[in-house]
Coordinates of N, CA and C in Angstrom, one line a residue:
M1 N 103.4 -72.3 -45.3 CA 102.7 -71.4 -44.4 C 103.0 -70.9 -43.0
R2 N 102.4 -70.0 -42.7 CA 103.1 -69.1 -41.8 C 102.2 -69.8 -39.9
L3 N 102.4 -69.4 -39.1 CA 102.1 -69.8 -38.4 C 101.6 -68.5 -37.9
F4 N 100.7 -67.5 -37.2 CA 100.3 -67.3 -35.6 C 99.6 -67.7 -35.0
R5 N 100.9 -67.2 -33.7 CA 99.2 -67.1 -32.8 C 98.5 -66.6 -32.0
N6 N 97.8 -68.0 -31.5 CA 96.0 -67.3 -31.4 C 96.2 -66.5 -29.8
P7 N 95.7 -65.3 -30.3 CA 95.9 -63.7 -29.3 C 95.3 -64.5 -28.3
F8 N 93.8 -65.3 -28.7 CA 92.9 -65.3 -27.5 C 93.4 -66.3 -26.6
K9 N 94.2 -66.6 -27.0 CA 95.1 -68.1 -25.3 C 96.1 -68.1 -24.9
T10 N 95.9 -67.9 -23.9 CA 96.3 -68.0 -23.0 C 97.4 -69.2 -22.4
E11 N 98.7 -68.3 -22.5 CA 99.8 -69.0 -21.8 C 99.6 -69.9 -20.1
R12 N 99.9 -70.8 -19.8 CA 99.7 -71.3 -18.1 C 101.4 -71.2 -18.5
I13 N 101.5 -70.5 -16.5 CA 102.6 -70.7 -16.3 C 103.1 -71.4 -15.6
P14 N 104.1 -71.9 -15.4 CA 104.6 -73.3 -14.3 C 104.3 -72.2 -13.0
P15 N 103.9 -73.4 -12.1 CA 104.2 -72.5 -10.5 C 105.1 -72.8 -10.5
T16 N 105.3 -72.2 -9.3 CA 107.0 -72.4 -9.0 C 107.5 -71.7 -6.8
T17 N 108.5 -72.4 -6.8 CA 109.1 -72.1 -5.6 C 109.5 -70.6 -5.2
P18 N 109.7 -70.1 -4.0 CA 110.0 -68.9 -3.9 C 111.7 -69.2 -4.2
P19 N 112.5 -68.2 -4.8 CA 114.0 -68.1 -5.3 C 114.7 -69.4 -4.7
D20 N 116.0 -69.9 -4.5 CA 116.5 -70.3 -4.4 C 116.2 -71.2 -3.1
S21 N 115.1 -72.5 -3.8 CA 113.8 -72.6 -2.1 C 114.4 -74.2 -2.3
R22 N 113.8 -75.6 -1.8 CA 112.9 -76.5 -1.9 C 111.9 -76.9 -1.6
V23 N 110.6 -77.8 -1.7 CA 110.6 -78.2 -1.0 C 110.0 -79.6 -0.3
Y24 N 109.9 -81.0 0.1 CA 109.5 -82.1 0.1 C 108.1 -82.1 1.0
A25 N 107.3 -82.6 0.4 CA 105.6 -83.1 0.2 C 105.8 -84.4 0.7
V26 N 105.8 -84.9 1.9 CA 104.8 -86.3 1.8 C 103.6 -87.1 1.6
G27 N 103.2 -87.8 1.2 CA 101.9 -87.8 1.2 C 101.6 -88.7 2.5
D28 N 100.2 -90.0 1.9 CA 99.7 -90.7 3.9 C 101.0 -91.6 4.1
V29 N 101.3 -91.1 5.4 CA 102.3 -92.3 5.9 C 101.5 -93.9 6.1
H30 N 100.4 -93.4 6.6 CA 99.5 -94.4 8.0 C 100.1 -94.8 8.6
G31 N 100.6 -95.1 9.2 CA 101.7 -96.2 10.0 C 102.0 -96.6 9.9
R32 N 102.7 -96.5 8.3 CA 103.6 -97.1 8.3 C 105.0 -96.6 8.4
L33 N 105.4 -97.1 9.0 CA 106.8 -96.6 9.6 C 108.5 -97.1 9.4
D34 N 108.0 -98.0 8.3 CA 109.2 -98.6 8.0 C 109.7 -98.3 6.8
L35 N 108.4 -97.1 5.7 CA 108.6 -96.9 5.0 C 109.1 -95.5 5.0
L36 N 108.0 -94.9 6.4 CA 109.0 -93.4 6.6 C 109.7 -93.6 6.3
L37 N 110.7 -94.9 7.5 CA 112.1 -94.4 8.1 C 112.9 -94.0 6.4
D38 N 112.1 -95.3 5.4 CA 113.2 -95.2 4.4 C 113.1 -94.4 3.4
L39 N 112.0 -93.5 3.4 CA 112.0 -92.0 2.9 C 112.5 -91.0 3.1
L40 N 112.6 -91.3 4.9 CA 113.6 -89.8 5.0 C 115.0 -90.0 4.9
A41 N 115.0 -91.2 5.0 CA 117.0 -91.3 5.0 C 116.8 -90.9 3.4
R42 N 115.8 -91.4 2.2 CA 116.1 -90.6 1.0 C 115.9 -89.6 0.5
I43 N 115.3 -89.1 1.9 CA 115.8 -87.3 1.3 C 116.3 -87.1 2.1
G44 N 117.1 -87.7 2.9 CA 118.8 -86.8 3.7 C 119.9 -87.4 3.1
A45 N 119.4 -88.4 1.4 CA 120.9 -88.7 0.5 C 120.6 -87.6 -0.5
D46 N 119.2 -86.9 -0.6 CA 118.3 -86.6 -1.9 C 119.3 -84.6 -1.1
R47 N 118.9 -84.2 0.3 CA 119.0 -82.7 0.2 C 121.2 -83.0 0.6
R48 N 121.6 -84.5 0.8 CA 122.9 -84.0 1.0 C 123.8 -83.8 -0.4
S49 N 123.6 -84.8 -2.0 CA 123.7 -84.3 -3.3 C 123.9 -82.9 -3.8
R50 N 122.1 -82.2 -3.4 CA 122.1 -81.5 -4.1 C 121.5 -80.3 -2.8
P51 N 122.5 -79.5 -2.4 CA 122.2 -78.3 -1.3 C 121.6 -77.3 -2.1
C52 N 121.0 -76.7 -1.1 CA 120.3 -76.5 -1.5 C 120.0 -74.8 -0.3
T53 N 119.5 -73.4 0.0 CA 119.1 -72.5 0.9 C 118.6 -73.1 1.4
N54 N 117.1 -72.9 1.2 CA 116.1 -73.1 1.9 C 115.8 -74.2 1.6
E55 N 114.8 -74.9 3.1 CA 115.3 -76.4 2.2 C 113.1 -76.0 3.6
R56 N 112.0 -76.6 3.5 CA 110.8 -77.4 3.6 C 110.9 -78.9 3.6
V57 N 109.9 -79.2 4.1 CA 109.5 -80.9 4.1 C 108.2 -80.6 4.9
V58 N 107.1 -80.8 4.1 CA 105.9 -80.9 4.5 C 104.8 -82.4 4.3
F59 N 104.4 -82.9 5.8 CA 103.3 -84.3 6.3 C 102.1 -84.0 5.7
L60 N 101.7 -84.1 4.6 CA 100.2 -84.2 4.2 C 99.2 -84.5 5.0
G61 N 99.5 -85.1 5.9 CA 98.8 -85.7 7.1 C 98.1 -86.8 6.9
D62 N 97.3 -87.3 8.0 CA 97.0 -88.0 7.9 C 97.8 -89.8 7.4
L63 N 98.9 -89.6 9.1 CA 99.9 -90.3 9.5 C 100.2 -91.5 9.9
I64 N 98.5 -91.9 10.3 CA 98.2 -92.3 11.7 C 97.3 -93.3 10.8
D65 N 96.8 -94.2 11.7 CA 95.8 -95.7 11.9 C 96.0 -96.4 10.4
R66 N 95.6 -96.8 9.8 CA 95.0 -98.0 9.1 C 96.3 -99.0 9.2
G67 N 97.3 -98.2 9.5 CA 99.2 -99.1 9.5 C 99.8 -100.0 10.5
P68 N 100.1 -100.4 10.7 CA 100.9 -101.3 12.2 C 101.6 -100.6 13.0
H69 N 101.8 -99.0 12.7 CA 102.6 -98.6 13.7 C 102.7 -96.4 14.0
S70 N 102.0 -96.7 14.5 CA 101.0 -95.1 14.2 C 101.6 -95.1 15.5
C71 N 101.8 -95.3 16.7 CA 103.0 -94.6 17.8 C 104.2 -94.6 16.8
G72 N 104.3 -95.0 16.3 CA 106.0 -95.0 16.4 C 106.2 -93.9 15.2
V73 N 105.2 -93.8 14.3 CA 105.3 -92.8 13.2 C 105.6 -91.2 13.9
L74 N 104.1 -91.2 14.5 CA 104.0 -90.3 15.5 C 105.4 -89.5 16.6
Q75 N 106.0 -90.9 17.4 CA 107.2 -90.4 18.1 C 108.0 -90.1 16.7
L76 N 108.6 -90.7 16.0 CA 109.3 -90.7 15.8 C 109.4 -89.1 15.2
L77 N 108.4 -88.4 14.8 CA 108.4 -87.1 13.9 C 108.3 -86.8 14.8
A78 N 107.4 -85.9 16.4 CA 107.9 -85.2 17.2 C 109.3 -85.2 17.7
R79 N 109.5 -85.8 18.5 CA 111.5 -86.0 18.2 C 112.4 -86.3 17.8
N80 N 112.3 -85.8 16.4 CA 113.5 -85.0 15.5 C 112.9 -84.3 14.5
Q81 N 112.7 -83.6 14.6 CA 111.9 -82.5 14.0 C 112.6 -81.1 13.9
A82 N 114.1 -81.4 14.8 CA 114.9 -80.2 15.2 C 115.8 -80.8 13.7
H83 N 116.1 -82.1 13.4 CA 116.9 -82.9 12.5 C 116.3 -82.8 11.3
L84 N 114.8 -82.1 11.3 CA 114.0 -82.5 9.4 C 114.4 -81.2 8.7
P85 N 113.9 -80.5 7.7 CA 114.0 -79.0 7.7 C 113.4 -78.2 7.3
D86 N 112.8 -77.3 9.1 CA 112.3 -76.2 9.2 C 110.6 -77.4 8.3
P87 N 110.3 -78.5 9.4 CA 109.4 -79.7 8.9 C 107.9 -78.4 9.6
V88 N 106.8 -79.0 8.0 CA 105.5 -77.9 8.5 C 104.2 -79.7 8.9
F89 N 103.5 -80.1 10.2 CA 102.4 -80.9 9.4 C 101.2 -80.3 9.4
L90 N 100.1 -81.3 7.9 CA 98.9 -80.7 7.8 C 98.0 -81.9 8.8
M91 N 96.7 -81.1 9.5 CA 96.3 -81.9 9.9 C 95.1 -82.7 8.9
G92 N 95.6 -83.8 9.1 CA 94.1 -85.5 7.5 C 92.9 -85.3 8.0
N93 N 92.4 -85.9 7.9 CA 90.6 -86.5 8.7 C 90.4 -87.2 9.2
H94 N 92.3 -88.2 9.3 CA 92.4 -89.5 10.8 C 93.4 -88.7 11.7
E95 N 93.5 -88.0 12.2 CA 94.1 -87.3 12.8 C 93.0 -86.4 13.5
E96 N 92.4 -85.7 12.4 CA 90.9 -85.2 13.6 C 90.5 -85.4 14.0
M97 N 90.0 -87.6 13.6 CA 89.2 -88.0 14.2 C 89.7 -89.1 15.7
L98 N 91.0 -88.7 15.4 CA 91.3 -88.9 16.6 C 91.0 -87.9 18.1
L99 N 91.7 -87.1 17.3 CA 91.6 -86.1 18.4 C 89.3 -85.2 18.6
R100 N 88.3 -86.3 18.1 CA 87.9 -85.8 18.2 C 86.9 -87.0 18.8
V101 N 87.9 -88.0 18.2 CA 86.5 -89.2 19.4 C 87.1 -89.6 21.0
L102 N 88.2 -89.0 21.5 CA 89.5 -88.8 22.8 C 88.7 -87.4 23.4
G103 N 88.0 -86.9 23.0 CA 87.5 -85.2 23.4 C 86.2 -85.4 23.3
T104 N 84.9 -84.6 22.7 CA 83.7 -83.9 22.7 C 83.2 -84.8 21.9
D105 N 83.6 -86.2 21.0 CA 82.4 -86.3 19.7 C 83.2 -88.2 20.4
Q106 N 82.2 -88.6 21.5 CA 83.1 -89.6 21.3 C 82.2 -91.4 21.6
E107 N 80.9 -90.8 20.9 CA 79.8 -90.9 19.6 C 79.9 -92.2 18.5
S108 N 82.2 -91.3 18.2 CA 81.4 -91.0 16.8 C 83.1 -92.6 17.0
I109 N 83.3 -92.6 18.6 CA 84.8 -93.5 18.7 C 84.9 -94.9 17.3
F110 N 83.4 -96.2 17.5 CA 83.5 -97.1 16.8 C 83.5 -97.0 15.5
D111 N 83.2 -95.4 14.7 CA 83.7 -95.6 13.2 C 84.9 -95.4 12.9
W112 N 85.8 -94.2 13.4 CA 86.8 -94.3 14.0 C 87.7 -96.0 14.2
L113 N 87.5 -96.4 15.1 CA 87.8 -98.0 15.1 C 87.9 -98.9 13.4
S114 N 86.6 -97.9 12.6 CA 86.9 -99.3 12.5 C 87.5 -99.0 10.6
F115 N 87.9 -97.1 10.5 CA 88.3 -97.5 9.4 C 89.3 -97.1 9.8
G116 N 90.5 -97.4 10.6 CA 91.1 -97.1 11.0 C 91.6 -97.5 13.0
G117 N 91.0 -97.0 13.4 CA 91.8 -96.5 14.9 C 92.0 -97.9 15.8
Y118 N 91.4 -99.7 15.1 CA 92.2 -100.3 15.7 C 93.3 -100.0 15.8
E119 N 93.9 -100.1 14.5 CA 95.1 -100.3 14.3 C 96.2 -99.1 15.4
F120 N 96.0 -98.4 15.1 CA 95.9 -97.1 15.9 C 96.3 -97.3 17.3
A121 N 95.2 -97.8 18.5 CA 95.2 -98.0 19.5 C 96.1 -100.0 19.1
E122 N 96.5 -100.9 18.9 CA 97.4 -102.0 18.8 C 98.8 -101.2 19.1
S123 N 98.8 -100.4 18.2 CA 100.3 -99.8 18.6 C 100.8 -99.3 19.4
Y124 N 100.0 -99.3 20.4 CA 100.1 -98.3 21.6 C 99.9 -99.4 22.7
G125 N 99.5 -100.6 22.4 CA 100.0 -102.0 23.2 C 98.3 -102.5 23.9
I126 N 97.5 -101.1 23.2 CA 95.7 -102.0 23.7 C 95.5 -103.2 23.4
D127 N 95.0 -103.7 24.1 CA 94.3 -105.1 23.4 C 93.2 -104.9 23.0
V128 N 92.5 -104.6 21.9 CA 91.6 -104.4 21.1 C 90.2 -104.5 21.6
D129 N 90.5 -106.3 22.4 CA 89.8 -107.5 22.3 C 88.4 -106.4 24.0
A130 N 88.6 -105.9 24.1 CA 88.4 -105.6 25.3 C 86.9 -104.8 24.7
F131 N 87.0 -104.0 23.9 CA 86.4 -103.1 23.2 C 85.4 -103.8 22.6
E132 N 84.5 -105.5 22.9 CA 84.1 -105.4 22.2 C 82.7 -105.3 23.0
T133 N 83.4 -105.0 24.2 CA 82.0 -105.2 25.7 C 81.9 -103.9 26.2
A134 N 82.3 -102.9 25.8 CA 82.7 -101.7 26.4 C 82.0 -100.7 25.6
D135 N 81.4 -99.9 26.2 CA 80.8 -98.8 25.4 C 81.5 -97.1 25.0
A136 N 81.2 -96.3 24.3 CA 82.4 -95.3 23.6 C 83.0 -94.8 24.8
A137 N 82.4 -94.1 25.6 CA 83.1 -93.8 26.8 C 84.5 -94.5 27.5
T138 N 84.2 -95.5 27.7 CA 85.0 -96.5 28.2 C 86.2 -97.0 26.8
V139 N 85.8 -97.1 26.1 CA 87.0 -97.1 25.1 C 88.2 -96.1 24.6
A140 N 87.3 -94.7 24.8 CA 87.7 -93.0 24.8 C 89.0 -93.4 25.5
R141 N 88.2 -93.9 27.3 CA 89.6 -94.6 28.7 C 90.1 -94.2 28.4
M142 N 90.1 -95.6 28.0 CA 90.9 -97.1 27.9 C 92.1 -95.9 26.7
I143 N 92.1 -96.1 25.5 CA 93.2 -95.4 24.9 C 93.6 -94.2 25.5
R144 N 93.1 -93.1 26.0 CA 93.3 -92.4 26.2 C 94.3 -92.2 27.7
A145 N 94.2 -94.0 27.6 CA 95.2 -93.9 29.3 C 96.0 -94.1 29.3
V146 N 97.2 -94.8 27.7 CA 97.7 -95.5 26.8 C 98.4 -94.0 26.3
V147 N 97.8 -93.9 25.9 CA 97.9 -92.8 24.5 C 99.1 -91.8 26.0
P148 N 100.1 -91.3 25.4 CA 100.9 -90.2 26.2 C 100.2 -88.6 25.3
E149 N 99.7 -87.7 26.8 CA 99.5 -86.6 26.5 C 100.7 -86.2 25.1
R150 N 101.7 -86.9 25.2 CA 102.5 -85.2 24.0 C 102.7 -85.5 22.7
D151 N 102.2 -87.2 22.8 CA 101.5 -87.8 21.3 C 100.8 -86.9 20.9
L152 N 99.0 -86.5 21.5 CA 98.4 -86.1 21.0 C 98.1 -84.3 21.0
A153 N 98.8 -84.0 22.1 CA 99.3 -82.7 21.8 C 100.5 -82.3 20.4
F154 N 101.3 -83.1 20.2 CA 102.2 -82.5 18.9 C 100.7 -82.9 18.2
V155 N 99.9 -84.2 17.7 CA 98.9 -83.6 16.7 C 97.7 -82.0 17.0
A156 N 97.4 -82.3 17.7 CA 96.6 -80.8 18.0 C 96.5 -79.6 17.4
R157 N 98.7 -79.6 17.4 CA 99.3 -78.8 17.0 C 98.8 -77.8 15.3
F158 N 99.0 -79.5 14.6 CA 98.9 -79.5 12.6 C 98.1 -78.2 12.2
E159 N 98.4 -78.1 10.9 CA 98.0 -77.2 10.2 C 97.3 -77.4 9.8
D160 N 96.1 -77.0 8.3 CA 95.1 -77.4 8.2 C 96.2 -76.7 6.8
S161 N 97.3 -75.1 6.6 CA 97.2 -75.6 5.0 C 98.9 -75.5 5.5
F162 N 99.2 -75.2 4.0 CA 100.9 -74.4 4.2 C 101.2 -74.2 2.5
R163 N 101.5 -72.1 1.9 CA 102.0 -72.2 0.9 C 103.1 -71.8 1.0
F164 N 103.1 -72.3 0.0 CA 104.7 -71.4 -0.8 C 105.0 -71.8 -1.6
G165 N 105.6 -69.9 -2.3 CA 105.5 -70.1 -3.9 C 104.3 -69.9 -3.8
D166 N 104.4 -71.0 -4.9 CA 102.8 -71.4 -6.7 C 101.5 -71.6 -5.4
Y167 N 102.5 -73.3 -4.8 CA 102.1 -74.3 -4.5 C 101.4 -73.7 -3.4
L168 N 100.2 -74.9 -2.2 CA 99.2 -75.1 -1.5 C 99.7 -76.3 -1.0
F169 N 99.9 -76.5 -0.7 CA 99.6 -77.8 -0.2 C 98.8 -78.2 1.7
V170 N 97.4 -79.0 1.4 CA 96.6 -79.5 2.1 C 96.2 -81.1 2.7
H171 N 95.9 -80.7 3.4 CA 95.3 -82.7 3.1 C 94.1 -83.3 2.0
A172 N 93.2 -82.8 1.8 CA 91.9 -83.2 1.0 C 92.4 -82.3 -0.3
G173 N 92.3 -81.4 0.3 CA 91.9 -80.7 -1.4 C 90.8 -79.4 -0.9
I174 N 91.1 -78.5 -2.0 CA 89.6 -76.7 -1.4 C 88.9 -77.1 -2.3
K175 N 87.6 -76.1 -1.8 CA 86.3 -76.5 -2.7 C 87.2 -74.9 -3.9
P176 N 86.2 -75.7 -5.0 CA 86.9 -74.4 -5.9 C 86.2 -73.3 -6.1
G177 N 86.6 -72.3 -6.9 CA 85.7 -71.0 -6.5 C 85.8 -70.2 -5.1
I178 N 86.4 -70.8 -4.4 CA 86.8 -70.4 -3.1 C 88.0 -69.7 -2.8
A179 N 88.6 -68.3 -2.4 CA 89.5 -67.8 -2.0 C 89.9 -68.4 -1.2
L180 N 91.5 -69.0 -0.6 CA 92.3 -69.5 -0.2 C 92.2 -69.2 2.1
E181 N 92.0 -67.7 1.6 CA 91.5 -67.0 3.1 C 90.3 -67.6 3.2
D182 N 89.5 -68.1 2.4 CA 87.9 -68.3 2.8 C 87.8 -70.0 3.0
Q183 N 88.8 -70.2 2.8 CA 88.4 -71.8 3.1 C 87.8 -72.5 4.5
K184 N 87.2 -74.0 4.0 CA 86.9 -74.7 5.7 C 87.7 -75.5 5.9
A185 N 87.6 -75.8 7.0 CA 88.8 -77.2 7.8 C 88.3 -77.8 6.7
V186 N 86.5 -78.6 7.2 CA 86.6 -79.2 7.1 C 86.5 -80.0 5.6
D187 N 86.7 -78.8 5.1 CA 87.1 -79.7 3.0 C 88.7 -79.8 2.8
M188 N 89.8 -78.3 3.2 CA 90.6 -78.9 3.6 C 91.3 -80.5 4.1
R189 N 90.4 -81.1 4.5 CA 90.6 -82.0 5.5 C 89.7 -84.2 4.9
W190 N 88.6 -83.5 4.1 CA 87.7 -84.4 3.6 C 87.4 -84.3 2.0
I191 N 87.4 -82.8 1.9 CA 86.4 -82.9 -0.1 C 87.2 -84.3 -0.8
R192 N 86.3 -83.9 -1.7 CA 86.9 -85.7 -2.7 C 86.4 -84.9 -4.3
E193 N 85.0 -85.6 -4.6 CA 84.9 -85.0 -5.7 C 85.2 -84.2 -6.4
A194 N 84.3 -82.8 -5.5 CA 84.0 -81.4 -6.0 C 85.2 -81.0 -6.6
F195 N 85.9 -81.4 -5.8 CA 87.4 -80.9 -5.8 C 88.2 -81.7 -7.1
L196 N 88.5 -83.2 -6.5 CA 88.6 -84.4 -7.7 C 88.8 -83.8 -8.7
D197 N 87.6 -83.5 -9.1 CA 86.9 -83.1 -10.5 C 86.2 -81.9 -11.4
S198 N 87.4 -80.9 -10.2 CA 87.9 -79.9 -11.2 C 88.2 -79.3 -12.0
R199 N 88.0 -78.7 -12.7 CA 89.9 -78.3 -14.4 C 90.1 -76.5 -13.5
V200 N 88.6 -76.7 -13.1 CA 89.4 -74.3 -12.3 C 90.8 -74.5 -12.0
Q201 N 91.4 -73.6 -13.0 CA 92.7 -72.8 -12.2 C 92.5 -72.6 -10.9
H202 N 93.2 -72.8 -9.0 CA 92.3 -72.4 -7.9 C 93.7 -71.6 -8.0
P203 N 93.4 -70.3 -6.6 CA 94.7 -69.7 -7.0 C 95.9 -69.9 -6.5
A204 N 95.9 -71.0 -6.1 CA 97.5 -71.6 -5.7 C 97.8 -73.2 -6.6
F205 N 98.4 -74.2 -6.8 CA 98.2 -75.3 -7.7 C 98.3 -76.0 -6.2
V206 N 98.0 -77.0 -6.0 CA 97.7 -77.6 -5.2 C 98.6 -78.8 -4.7
I207 N 98.6 -79.5 -3.7 CA 99.8 -80.8 -4.0 C 99.1 -80.9 -2.4
H208 N 98.2 -82.5 -2.5 CA 97.7 -83.2 -1.3 C 97.3 -84.7 -0.9
G209 N 97.0 -85.3 0.0 CA 97.4 -86.5 -0.3 C 95.9 -87.0 0.1
H210 N 95.3 -87.9 0.7 CA 93.8 -88.3 0.8 C 93.4 -89.0 -0.2
T211 N 93.6 -88.6 -1.5 CA 92.5 -89.8 -2.2 C 93.6 -91.0 -2.8
I212 N 93.5 -92.0 -2.6 CA 94.0 -93.2 -2.8 C 94.7 -92.6 -5.2
S213 N 96.5 -93.5 -5.0 CA 96.1 -93.6 -6.9 C 97.8 -94.4 -6.5
A214 N 97.3 -94.6 -8.1 CA 98.6 -96.3 -7.8 C 100.0 -95.9 -8.4
T215 N 99.9 -94.4 -8.6 CA 100.9 -93.8 -9.2 C 100.7 -91.8 -9.0
P216 N 101.3 -90.8 -8.7 CA 100.8 -89.2 -8.5 C 100.3 -89.2 -9.8
D217 N 99.1 -88.2 -9.0 CA 97.4 -88.3 -10.3 C 98.2 -86.9 -10.1
E218 N 98.8 -86.5 -10.9 CA 99.0 -85.4 -11.7 C 98.1 -84.3 -12.7
R219 N 97.9 -83.0 -12.3 CA 96.9 -82.6 -13.6 C 97.1 -81.2 -13.2
D220 N 95.9 -80.4 -13.9 CA 96.2 -79.2 -14.8 C 96.6 -77.9 -13.3
N221 N 95.9 -78.4 -12.5 CA 95.8 -77.5 -11.6 C 96.3 -78.2 -10.0
R222 N 96.7 -79.5 -10.0 CA 97.0 -80.4 -8.6 C 97.3 -81.5 -8.7
I223 N 98.2 -82.6 -7.8 CA 99.3 -83.5 -7.8 C 98.3 -84.2 -6.4
G224 N 98.5 -85.0 -6.8 CA 98.0 -86.0 -5.5 C 98.7 -87.1 -5.7
I225 N 99.7 -86.9 -3.9 CA 99.8 -87.7 -3.9 C 100.3 -88.5 -3.2
D226 N 99.0 -89.4 -2.8 CA 98.7 -90.2 -1.7 C 98.8 -92.2 -2.3
T227 N 99.8 -92.8 -2.8 CA 99.9 -93.5 -3.0 C 99.8 -94.9 -2.6
G228 N 98.9 -94.9 -0.9 CA 98.3 -95.6 -0.5 C 99.5 -96.5 -0.2
A229 N 100.4 -96.1 1.0 CA 101.4 -97.1 1.3 C 100.6 -98.0 2.7
Y230 N 99.9 -97.3 3.2 CA 99.2 -99.0 4.3 C 98.8 -100.5 4.0
A231 N 99.1 -100.1 2.1 CA 98.0 -101.4 1.4 C 98.8 -101.8 0.2
S232 N 99.6 -100.4 -0.3 CA 100.5 -100.9 -1.3 C 101.7 -100.7 -1.2
G233 N 102.4 -100.8 0.0 CA 103.7 -100.7 0.0 C 104.5 -100.0 -0.5
I234 N 104.2 -98.8 -1.1 CA 104.8 -97.6 -1.8 C 104.2 -96.0 -0.6
L235 N 105.3 -95.3 -0.7 CA 105.0 -94.7 0.3 C 105.8 -93.3 -0.7
T236 N 105.6 -92.1 -1.0 CA 105.6 -91.3 -2.2 C 105.6 -90.0 -1.3
A237 N 107.0 -88.9 -1.7 CA 107.1 -88.1 -1.5 C 107.1 -86.4 -2.8
I238 N 106.9 -86.0 -3.6 CA 107.1 -84.6 -4.5 C 108.5 -83.3 -3.7
C239 N 109.2 -84.2 -3.8 CA 110.6 -82.8 -4.6 C 110.1 -81.5 -5.0
L240 N 109.8 -80.7 -5.2 CA 109.6 -78.5 -5.5 C 110.7 -78.0 -5.3
E241 N 111.3 -77.3 -6.8 CA 112.1 -76.8 -6.2 C 112.5 -75.6 -7.8
G242 N 112.2 -74.7 -7.6 CA 111.6 -73.2 -8.8 C 110.4 -75.0 -9.3
T243 N 110.4 -74.7 -10.8 CA 109.5 -75.1 -11.8 C 109.6 -76.6 -11.9
E244 N 110.9 -77.2 -11.2 CA 110.9 -78.5 -11.7 C 110.4 -79.2 -10.3
R245 N 109.7 -80.3 -11.2 CA 109.3 -81.0 -9.7 C 110.1 -82.6 -9.8
R246 N 109.2 -83.7 -9.4 CA 110.3 -84.7 -9.0 C 110.2 -86.1 -7.9
Y247 N 110.7 -87.0 -8.1 CA 109.3 -87.9 -6.5 C 110.6 -88.8 -6.2
I248 N 109.8 -88.8 -4.8 CA 111.1 -90.3 -4.0 C 110.1 -91.3 -4.0
T249 N 110.9 -92.3 -3.3 CA 109.2 -93.6 -3.1 C 110.1 -94.1 -2.7
A250 N 109.4 -95.5 -1.3 CA 109.6 -95.8 -1.0 C 109.3 -97.3 -1.1
Q251 N 109.4 -98.0 -0.8 CA 108.9 -99.3 -1.5 C 109.1 -100.9 -1.0
R252 N 108.2 -101.3 -0.5 CA 108.5 -102.9 0.4 C 107.2 -103.3 0.5
P253 N 106.9 -104.0 0.6 CA 105.3 -106.0 0.6 C 104.6 -104.6 1.3
A254 N 103.3 -104.7 0.9 CA 102.5 -104.2 2.1 C 102.5 -105.7 3.1

């Protein structure tokens, strides 16, 4: 029996990077300096074994909080940008909260502390027990007195999104049905179900973090690579080159 192609069915064209180019995207680090060092070494080895003309590396946000070494993560990346392949740093919801509570939204500082801020403060050598009897403004002053301004300035320069060929890199996701140029920072840093549950084809194929999955969460319109490094001990990166994709992981006990 002869089979005919359905004329009403459209073939899905796989997303691709620009010609002769490669991008590495790193999932949520959350203060796991040990895993980050391991992963960067693995990415370096991959680059040496597979030379490429145009390379980028994108950090998908949430470098800080929850894990033990936020200070070390920020300072390592800030001071070694020249040794990374054209790096891009995206703003996660945890970086947003850090800047807010040390700026104009100090009343939210205890909320931030409860979902990772205590570990951030401890990584800078702050005695967090002193926070118990302090008000929000005092806690903010204590943290600002210790965290170098250059670290906060580094975070303040983080971007909301990065487009590379057919791919869009964001921290959390995008609002379905909205043009890329009309997307709001609050969605790119915080969105969950409305994006995660959507099956629509976005204007670009989305690579994101923010929502933890045991392994990379591959869907027809997105891939999530937050494998919960601070709790699982697994930090994941995706390498995209042309239409190919592969994963690089660093794994140690949580």
